[in-house]
XYZ file of C-alpha atoms in Angstrom:
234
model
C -6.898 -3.373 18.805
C -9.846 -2.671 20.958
C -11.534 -0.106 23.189
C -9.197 3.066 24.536
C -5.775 1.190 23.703
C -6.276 1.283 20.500
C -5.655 5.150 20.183
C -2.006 4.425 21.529
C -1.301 3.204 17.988
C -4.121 3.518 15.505
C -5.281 7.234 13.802
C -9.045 6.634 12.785
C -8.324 6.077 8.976
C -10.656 8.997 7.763
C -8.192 11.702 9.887
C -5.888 9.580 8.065
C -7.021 9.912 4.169
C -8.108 13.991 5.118
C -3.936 14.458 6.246
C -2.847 12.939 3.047
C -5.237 14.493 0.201
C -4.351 17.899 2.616
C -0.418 17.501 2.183
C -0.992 16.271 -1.718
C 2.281 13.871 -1.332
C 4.694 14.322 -4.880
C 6.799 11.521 -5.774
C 9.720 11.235 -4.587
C 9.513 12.970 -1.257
C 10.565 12.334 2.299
C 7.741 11.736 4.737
C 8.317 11.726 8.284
C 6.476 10.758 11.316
C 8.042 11.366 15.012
C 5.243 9.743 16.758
C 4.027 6.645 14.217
C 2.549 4.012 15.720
C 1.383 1.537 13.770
C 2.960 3.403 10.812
C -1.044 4.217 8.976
C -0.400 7.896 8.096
C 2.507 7.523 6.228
C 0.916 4.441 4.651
C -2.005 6.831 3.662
C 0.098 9.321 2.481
C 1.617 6.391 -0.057
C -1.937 5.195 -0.871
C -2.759 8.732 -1.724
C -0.140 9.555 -4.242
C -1.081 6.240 -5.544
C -4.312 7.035 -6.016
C -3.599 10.139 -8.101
C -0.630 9.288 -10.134
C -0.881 6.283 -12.781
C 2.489 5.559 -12.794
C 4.734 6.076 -9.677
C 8.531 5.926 -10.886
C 9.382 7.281 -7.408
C 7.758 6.430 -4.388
C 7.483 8.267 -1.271
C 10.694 7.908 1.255
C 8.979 7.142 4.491
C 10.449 7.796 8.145
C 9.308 7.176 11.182
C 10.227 6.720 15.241
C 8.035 5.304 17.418
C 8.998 4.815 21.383
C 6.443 1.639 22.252
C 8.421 -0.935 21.018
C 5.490 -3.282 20.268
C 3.645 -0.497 18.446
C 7.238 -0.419 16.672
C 6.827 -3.765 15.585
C 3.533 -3.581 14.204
C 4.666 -0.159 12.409
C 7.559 -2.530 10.778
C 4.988 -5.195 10.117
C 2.383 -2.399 8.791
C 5.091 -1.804 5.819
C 5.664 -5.315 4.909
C 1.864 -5.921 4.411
C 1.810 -3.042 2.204
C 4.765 -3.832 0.139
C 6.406 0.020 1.024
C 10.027 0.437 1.970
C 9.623 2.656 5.459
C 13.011 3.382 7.938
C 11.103 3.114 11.323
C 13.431 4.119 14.219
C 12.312 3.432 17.712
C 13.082 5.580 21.270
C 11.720 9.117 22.409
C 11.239 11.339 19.967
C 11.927 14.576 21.684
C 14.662 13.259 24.161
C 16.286 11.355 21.384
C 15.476 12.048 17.765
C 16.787 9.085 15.138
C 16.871 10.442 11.974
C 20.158 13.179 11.870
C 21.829 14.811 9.026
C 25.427 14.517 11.078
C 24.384 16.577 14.438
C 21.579 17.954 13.293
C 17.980 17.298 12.562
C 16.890 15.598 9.152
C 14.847 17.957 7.102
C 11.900 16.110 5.137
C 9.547 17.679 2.464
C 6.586 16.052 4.568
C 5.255 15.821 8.384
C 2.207 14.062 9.373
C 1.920 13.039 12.575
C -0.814 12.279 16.015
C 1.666 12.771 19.038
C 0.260 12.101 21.906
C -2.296 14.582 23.359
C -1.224 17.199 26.465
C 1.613 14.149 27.107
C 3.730 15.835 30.307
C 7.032 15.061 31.885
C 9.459 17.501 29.816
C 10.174 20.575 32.021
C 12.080 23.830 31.490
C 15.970 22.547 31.785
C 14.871 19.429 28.793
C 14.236 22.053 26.473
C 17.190 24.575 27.456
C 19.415 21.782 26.842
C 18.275 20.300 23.771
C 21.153 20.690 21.181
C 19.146 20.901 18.290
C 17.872 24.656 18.757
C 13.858 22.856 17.776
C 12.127 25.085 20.419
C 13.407 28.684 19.389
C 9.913 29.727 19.876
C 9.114 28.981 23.475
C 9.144 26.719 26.025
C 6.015 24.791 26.507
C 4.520 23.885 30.173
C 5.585 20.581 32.418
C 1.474 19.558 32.211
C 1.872 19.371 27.575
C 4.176 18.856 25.209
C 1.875 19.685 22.348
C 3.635 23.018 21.219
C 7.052 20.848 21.491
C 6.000 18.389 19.208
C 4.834 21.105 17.016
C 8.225 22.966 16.897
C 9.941 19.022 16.652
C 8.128 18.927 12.879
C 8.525 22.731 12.234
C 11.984 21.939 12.496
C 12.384 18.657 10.517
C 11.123 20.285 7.697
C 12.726 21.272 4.499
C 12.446 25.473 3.737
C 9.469 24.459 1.568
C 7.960 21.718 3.606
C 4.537 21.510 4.865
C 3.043 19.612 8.119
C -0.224 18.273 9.589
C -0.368 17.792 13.094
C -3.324 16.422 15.027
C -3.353 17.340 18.365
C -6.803 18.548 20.997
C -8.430 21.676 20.532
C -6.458 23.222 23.953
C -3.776 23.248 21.922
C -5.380 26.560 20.475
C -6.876 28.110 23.136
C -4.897 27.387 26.583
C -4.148 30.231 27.906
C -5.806 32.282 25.908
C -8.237 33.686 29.039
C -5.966 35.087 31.271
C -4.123 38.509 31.333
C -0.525 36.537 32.607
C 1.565 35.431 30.718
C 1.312 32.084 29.348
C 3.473 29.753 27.871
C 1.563 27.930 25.228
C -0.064 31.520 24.190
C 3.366 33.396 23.693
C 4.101 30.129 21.327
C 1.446 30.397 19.528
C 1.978 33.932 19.168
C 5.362 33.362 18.024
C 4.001 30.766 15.500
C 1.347 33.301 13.758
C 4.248 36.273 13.810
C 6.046 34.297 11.807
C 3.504 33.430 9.463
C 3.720 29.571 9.825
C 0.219 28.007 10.358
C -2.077 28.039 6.976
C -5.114 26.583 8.410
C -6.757 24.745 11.479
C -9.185 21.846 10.947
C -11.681 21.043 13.594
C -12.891 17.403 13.578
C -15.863 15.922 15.052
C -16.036 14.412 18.453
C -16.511 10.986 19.590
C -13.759 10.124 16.269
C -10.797 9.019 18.261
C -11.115 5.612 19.864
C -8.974 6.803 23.136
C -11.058 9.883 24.359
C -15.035 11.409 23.059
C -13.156 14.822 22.560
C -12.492 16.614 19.374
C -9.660 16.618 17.716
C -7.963 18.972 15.669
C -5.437 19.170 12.586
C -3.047 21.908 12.337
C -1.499 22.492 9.063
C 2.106 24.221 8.593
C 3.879 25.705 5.727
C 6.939 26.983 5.521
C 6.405 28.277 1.985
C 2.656 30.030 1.899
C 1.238 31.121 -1.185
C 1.049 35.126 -1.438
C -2.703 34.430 -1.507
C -2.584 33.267 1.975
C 0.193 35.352 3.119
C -0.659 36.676 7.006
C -3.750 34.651 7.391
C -5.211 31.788 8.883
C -7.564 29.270 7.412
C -10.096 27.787 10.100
């Protein structure tokens, strides 16, 4: 793919490789992407337990749901190129997640995903009625979804499970400037109370193919080490 279109489906490979060596995949594990594309981060995250063990007896279990359903296609083709065995689901993530454990979410060990940025349309009553109970920590804004996509992975993950999430650097600071209340701040808010985010990763600008603007990668873990208990990497 060419030009801005591209970033519909395709996460620069560096981001890519960074996510993976970050998460530090161990065979055997569930990796899940909500938003995959052309499936290349949970390729890299393959490639990159590759690349550090000699002998894989278990593979990674990949996962992921992608709504475009030619960029579905090319996630299923993206697989059979690379000779891994990857469920890809297709439909709307947060309307209609795939992957259930009876009538609730499936929890993975894993979460790497690039949802798309400050994507609108979900008001108040879509996430008072979702029946999954994924957005216990706030509601985010009609104009971005980016804090609902983050509490999507924070709850598809295991009670050990770790996540990197790129998203745009407002995801960290909108809001932040006024005195009101704010939707995306009280989130956030609720996010660092709870001690969930180990560390923030700015990236360069001009990276991504669809916009110049810098992107960043937010990592989550459920299970912190007591060095980094109650504090932030950036």
């Amino acid at each position: 793919g060419q030009g801005q279109s591209a970033g519909e489906f395709y996460t620069p490979k560096e981001v890519g490789w960074v996510m993976a060596y970050c998460l530090d995949p161990k065979q055997g594990q569930e990796v899940y992407d909500p938003a995959c594309g052309s499936g290349g981060l949970l390729v890299k995250c393959q490639l990159a337990l590759k690349e550090k063990e000699k002998k894989i007896s278990k593979p990674l279990h990949l996962y992921g749901q992608e709504q475009n359903h030619v960029t579905y296609a090319m996630a299923k083709m993206n697989m059979f190129i690379h000779d891994m065995e990857g469920d890809i689901a297709i439909g709307d993530t947060l309307v209609s997640p795939k992957f259930l454990d009876g009538s609730a979410l499936k929890k993975f060990d894993l979460v790497v995903a690039n949802p798309m940025w400050n994507q609108d349309g979900y008001d108040a009553q879509f996430y008072e009625g979702d029946t999954f109970n994924r957005f216990n920590y706030g509601y985010p804004s009609v104009k971005s979804a980016d804090w609902g996509w983050i509490q999507h992975m924070h709850s598809s993950l295991h009670d050990k499970g770790k996540a990197a999430i790129v998203l745009d650097t407002g995801a960290l600071s909108r809001g932040s400037g006024t005195g009101r209340s704010n939707k995306e701040k009280e989130i956030r808010a609720n996010f660092i109370k709870h001690d969930l985010i180990e560390s923030v990763l700015l990236l360069p600008p001009n990276l991504f193919y669809n916009t110049m603007a810098s992107g960043i990668v937010i990592f989550i873990n459920k299970d912190k080490p007591k060095v980094r208990k109650n504090k932030i990497l950036f």
